[in-house]
XYZ file of C-alpha atoms in Angstrom:
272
model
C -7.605 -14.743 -8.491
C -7.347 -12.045 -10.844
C -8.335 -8.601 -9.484
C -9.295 -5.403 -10.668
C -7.282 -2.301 -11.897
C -6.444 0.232 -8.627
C -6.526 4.022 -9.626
C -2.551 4.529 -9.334
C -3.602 7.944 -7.318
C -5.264 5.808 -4.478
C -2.443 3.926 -3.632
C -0.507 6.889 -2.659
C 1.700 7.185 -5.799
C 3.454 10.773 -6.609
C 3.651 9.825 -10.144
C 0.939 7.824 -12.275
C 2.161 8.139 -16.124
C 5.426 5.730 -16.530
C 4.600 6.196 -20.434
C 7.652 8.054 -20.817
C 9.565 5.674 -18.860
C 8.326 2.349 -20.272
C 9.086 3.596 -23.564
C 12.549 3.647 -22.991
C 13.111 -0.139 -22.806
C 14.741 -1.726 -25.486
C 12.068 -4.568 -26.191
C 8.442 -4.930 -25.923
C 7.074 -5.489 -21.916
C 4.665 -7.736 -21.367
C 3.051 -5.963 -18.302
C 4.586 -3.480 -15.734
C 2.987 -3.235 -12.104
C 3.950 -1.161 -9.273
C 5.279 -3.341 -5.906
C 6.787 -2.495 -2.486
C 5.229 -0.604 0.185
C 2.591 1.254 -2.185
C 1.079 -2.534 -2.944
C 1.059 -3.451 0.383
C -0.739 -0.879 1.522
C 1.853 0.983 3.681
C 3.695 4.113 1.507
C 5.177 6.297 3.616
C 5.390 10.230 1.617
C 8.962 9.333 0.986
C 8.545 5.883 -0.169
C 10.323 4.334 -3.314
C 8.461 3.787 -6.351
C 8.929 0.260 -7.272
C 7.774 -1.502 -11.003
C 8.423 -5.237 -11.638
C 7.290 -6.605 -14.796
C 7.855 -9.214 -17.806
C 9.808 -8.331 -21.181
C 10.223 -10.480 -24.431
C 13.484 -11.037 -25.627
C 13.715 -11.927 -29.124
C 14.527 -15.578 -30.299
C 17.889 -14.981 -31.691
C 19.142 -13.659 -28.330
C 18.766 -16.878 -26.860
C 20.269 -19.146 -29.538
C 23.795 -17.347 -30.233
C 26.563 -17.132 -28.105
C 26.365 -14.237 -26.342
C 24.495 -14.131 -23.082
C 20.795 -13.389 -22.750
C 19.756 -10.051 -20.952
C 17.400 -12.475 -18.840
C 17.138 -9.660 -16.150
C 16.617 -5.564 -16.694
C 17.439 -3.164 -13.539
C 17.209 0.348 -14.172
C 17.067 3.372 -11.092
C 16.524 7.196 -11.903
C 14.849 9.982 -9.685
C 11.744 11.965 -11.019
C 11.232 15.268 -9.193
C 13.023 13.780 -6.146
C 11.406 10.312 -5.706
C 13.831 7.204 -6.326
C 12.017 4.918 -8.710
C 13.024 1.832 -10.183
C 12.032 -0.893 -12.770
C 13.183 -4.304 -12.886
C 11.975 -6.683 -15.893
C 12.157 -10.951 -16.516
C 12.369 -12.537 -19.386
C 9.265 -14.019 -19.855
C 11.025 -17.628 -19.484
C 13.072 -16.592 -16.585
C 9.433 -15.097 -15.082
C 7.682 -17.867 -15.659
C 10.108 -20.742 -14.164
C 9.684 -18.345 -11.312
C 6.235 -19.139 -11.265
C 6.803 -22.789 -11.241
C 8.817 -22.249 -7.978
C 6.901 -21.535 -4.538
C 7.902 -17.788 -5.178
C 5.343 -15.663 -3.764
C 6.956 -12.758 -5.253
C 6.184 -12.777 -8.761
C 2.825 -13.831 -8.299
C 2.185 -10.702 -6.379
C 3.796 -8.857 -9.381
C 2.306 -10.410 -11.333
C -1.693 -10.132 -9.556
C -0.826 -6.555 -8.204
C -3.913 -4.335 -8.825
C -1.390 -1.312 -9.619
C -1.199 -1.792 -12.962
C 0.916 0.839 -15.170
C 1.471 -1.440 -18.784
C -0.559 -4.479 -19.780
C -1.103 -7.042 -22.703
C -3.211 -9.899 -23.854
C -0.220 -12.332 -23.013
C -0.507 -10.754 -19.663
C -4.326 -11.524 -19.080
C -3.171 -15.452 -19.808
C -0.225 -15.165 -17.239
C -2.787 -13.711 -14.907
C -5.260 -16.461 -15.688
C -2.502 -19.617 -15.614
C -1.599 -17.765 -12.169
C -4.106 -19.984 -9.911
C -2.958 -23.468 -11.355
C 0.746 -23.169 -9.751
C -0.250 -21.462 -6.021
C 0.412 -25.276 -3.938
C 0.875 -25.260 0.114
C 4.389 -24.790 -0.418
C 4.254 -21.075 -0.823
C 3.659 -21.185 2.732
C 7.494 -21.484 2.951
C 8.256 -18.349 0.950
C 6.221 -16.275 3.461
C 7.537 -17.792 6.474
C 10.825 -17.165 5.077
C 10.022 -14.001 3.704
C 8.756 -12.772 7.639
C 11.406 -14.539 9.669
C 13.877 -12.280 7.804
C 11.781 -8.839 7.582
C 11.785 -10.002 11.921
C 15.600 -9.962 11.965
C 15.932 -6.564 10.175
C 13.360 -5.172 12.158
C 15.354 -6.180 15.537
C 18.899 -5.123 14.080
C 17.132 -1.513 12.996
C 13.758 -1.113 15.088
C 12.312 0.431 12.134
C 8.367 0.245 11.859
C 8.849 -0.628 7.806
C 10.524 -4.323 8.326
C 7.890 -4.633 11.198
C 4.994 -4.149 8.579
C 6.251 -6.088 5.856
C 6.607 -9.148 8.619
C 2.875 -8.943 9.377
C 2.551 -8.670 5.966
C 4.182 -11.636 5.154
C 2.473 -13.666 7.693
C -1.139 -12.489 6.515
C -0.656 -13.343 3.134
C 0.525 -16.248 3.500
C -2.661 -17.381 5.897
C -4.637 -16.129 3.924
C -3.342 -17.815 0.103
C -3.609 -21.176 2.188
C -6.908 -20.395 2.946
C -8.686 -19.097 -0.164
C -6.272 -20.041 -2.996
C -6.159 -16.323 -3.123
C -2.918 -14.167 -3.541
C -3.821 -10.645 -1.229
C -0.700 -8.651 -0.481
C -2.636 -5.150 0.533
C -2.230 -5.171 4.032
C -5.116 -3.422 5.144
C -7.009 -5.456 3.447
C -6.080 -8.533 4.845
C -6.909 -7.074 7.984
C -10.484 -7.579 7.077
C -9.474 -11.115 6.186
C -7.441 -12.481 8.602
C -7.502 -12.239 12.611
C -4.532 -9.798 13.401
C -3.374 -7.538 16.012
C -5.564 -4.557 16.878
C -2.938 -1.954 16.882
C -2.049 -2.818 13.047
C -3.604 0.342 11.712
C -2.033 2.897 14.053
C 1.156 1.399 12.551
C 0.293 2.024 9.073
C -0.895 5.648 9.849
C 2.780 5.987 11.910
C 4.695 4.755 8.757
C 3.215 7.179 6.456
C 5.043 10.247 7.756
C 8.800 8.365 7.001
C 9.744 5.345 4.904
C 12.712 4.437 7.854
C 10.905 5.952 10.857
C 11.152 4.031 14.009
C 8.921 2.168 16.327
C 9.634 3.497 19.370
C 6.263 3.328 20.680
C 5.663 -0.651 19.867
C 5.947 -3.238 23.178
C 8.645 -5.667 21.852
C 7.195 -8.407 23.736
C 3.839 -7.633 22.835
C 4.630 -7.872 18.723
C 6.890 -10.680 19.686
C 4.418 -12.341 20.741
C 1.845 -11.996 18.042
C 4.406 -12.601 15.424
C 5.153 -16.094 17.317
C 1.074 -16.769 16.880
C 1.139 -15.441 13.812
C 3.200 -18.265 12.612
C 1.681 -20.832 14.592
C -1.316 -19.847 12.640
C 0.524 -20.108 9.371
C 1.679 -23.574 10.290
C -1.909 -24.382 11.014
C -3.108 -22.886 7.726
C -0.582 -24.982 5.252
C -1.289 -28.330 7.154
C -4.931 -28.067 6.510
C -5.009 -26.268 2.963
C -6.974 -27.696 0.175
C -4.150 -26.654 -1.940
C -2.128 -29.164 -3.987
C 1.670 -29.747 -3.023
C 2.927 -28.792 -6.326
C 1.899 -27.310 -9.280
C 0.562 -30.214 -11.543
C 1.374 -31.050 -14.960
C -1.477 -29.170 -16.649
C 0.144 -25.889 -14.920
C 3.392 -26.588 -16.448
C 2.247 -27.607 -19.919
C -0.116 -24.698 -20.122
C 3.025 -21.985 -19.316
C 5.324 -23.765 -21.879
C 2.841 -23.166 -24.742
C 2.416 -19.410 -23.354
C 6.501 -19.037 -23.812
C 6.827 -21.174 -26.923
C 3.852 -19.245 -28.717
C 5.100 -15.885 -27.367
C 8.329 -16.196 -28.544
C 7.599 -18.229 -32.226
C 5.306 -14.970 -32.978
C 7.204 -12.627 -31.443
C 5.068 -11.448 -29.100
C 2.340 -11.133 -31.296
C -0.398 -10.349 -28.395
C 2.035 -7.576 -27.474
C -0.076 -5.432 -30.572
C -2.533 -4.365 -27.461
C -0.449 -3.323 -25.004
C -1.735 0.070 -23.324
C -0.775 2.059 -20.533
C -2.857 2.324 -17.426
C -3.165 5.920 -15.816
């Protein structure tokens, strides 16, 4: 399940040091990753830069009274592009990855790597004992309402991230494996032919239109698209729910983490 490092250049990104940036926080990360369009394989030249990622917060902010800075949203613009970073705590993170969230195991497995640490080589390794069959509900979820925005706006970026959606979601019921890079799924999973030529078409604008797409043609293949996903859960080896072993294994991760205070965090390095 674990993949390797992407060069930060070859997925399209304007900037590739976030030393400066990362430095800023006010407690030790865990790992920071790049998500959004330049994961999935779809950055347009005007596309947000977008970094998810895990911090530690210290022991004695969660035993006193005041309330634990559980989640860390910061936006600035570097030489015109909008970037922005948004951190867990690593509890917070990590009951999100005993949940059928799809999300943060894509943050968490994304190739685009831009801060690491030992703890986050474990994460990455636990990662495969909670994926179940039900994460075939985030992605349905997660297309059926990319499909609405793309009707209210006609815009070729909610269009994407439906297919998107749909693909990785066959294709983690399939393998086990979590694959968000949309081209790449391509070569994975049986999808429409005119995929590509959409890709290429989003690159020139992060909002452009789809004026040239049949409605009831991707209509259509959307519909099979979740047929297929239907078909894919129903007949996945995968386990309903993340077993005990998953669970137990993630609470010694947190309880270690935070009794040494992060003490893998010593290796952290930046990726370039």
């Amino acid at each position: 399940m674990r993949t390797k490092t992407m060069h930060l250049h070859e997925a399209g990104l304007p900037v590739t040091d976030f030393g400066p940036v990362l430095a800023e926080e006010p407690g030790p990360l865990l790992f920071a990753t790049v998500s959004g369009a330049h994961l999935y394989g779809f950055p347009s030249r005007d596309s947000d830069v977008d970094l998810r990622g895990v911090h530690l917060l210290p022991t004695e902010d969660l035993v006193g009274l005041r309330e634990p800075e559980e989640t860390r949203s910061r936006t600035w613009d570097r030489d015109g592009v909008e970037m922005d970073l948004v951190t867990h705590d690593l509890r917070k993170f990590v009951r999100l990855m005993l949940k059928p969230n799809g999300y943060v195991l894509e943050q968490l497995l994304s190739p685009l790597v831009v801060h690491t640490s030992e703890l986050h080589a474990e994460l990455m390794e636990l990662a495969p004992r909670v994926v179940t069959r039900n994460h075939a509900h985030h992605y349905r979820g997660f297309a059926k309402s990319q499909w609405r925005l793309y009707e209210s706006t006609r815009e070729l970026k909610p269009l994407l991230y439906t297919f998107r959606a749909l693909l990785t979601g066959i294709h983690l019921m399939r393998s086990g494996e979590v694959r968000a890079h949309l081209p790449a799924l391509l070569g994975e999973v049986a999808a429409p032919g005119y995929l590509p030529e959409l890709i290429a078409a989003k690159a020139e604008a992060e909002h452009g239109g789809a004026e040239g797409v049949d409605g009831a043609v991707v209509s259509g293949d959307v519909g099979a698209l979740h047929r297929v996903l239907d078909e894919a859960q129903e007949e996945s080896g995968l386990p309903e729910a993340a077993g005990r072993a998953a669970f137990d294994g993630l609470h010694q991760l947190v309880v270690r983490a935070r009794l040494t205070g992060g003490g893998a965090l010593s290796s952290i390095s930046p990726v370039t």
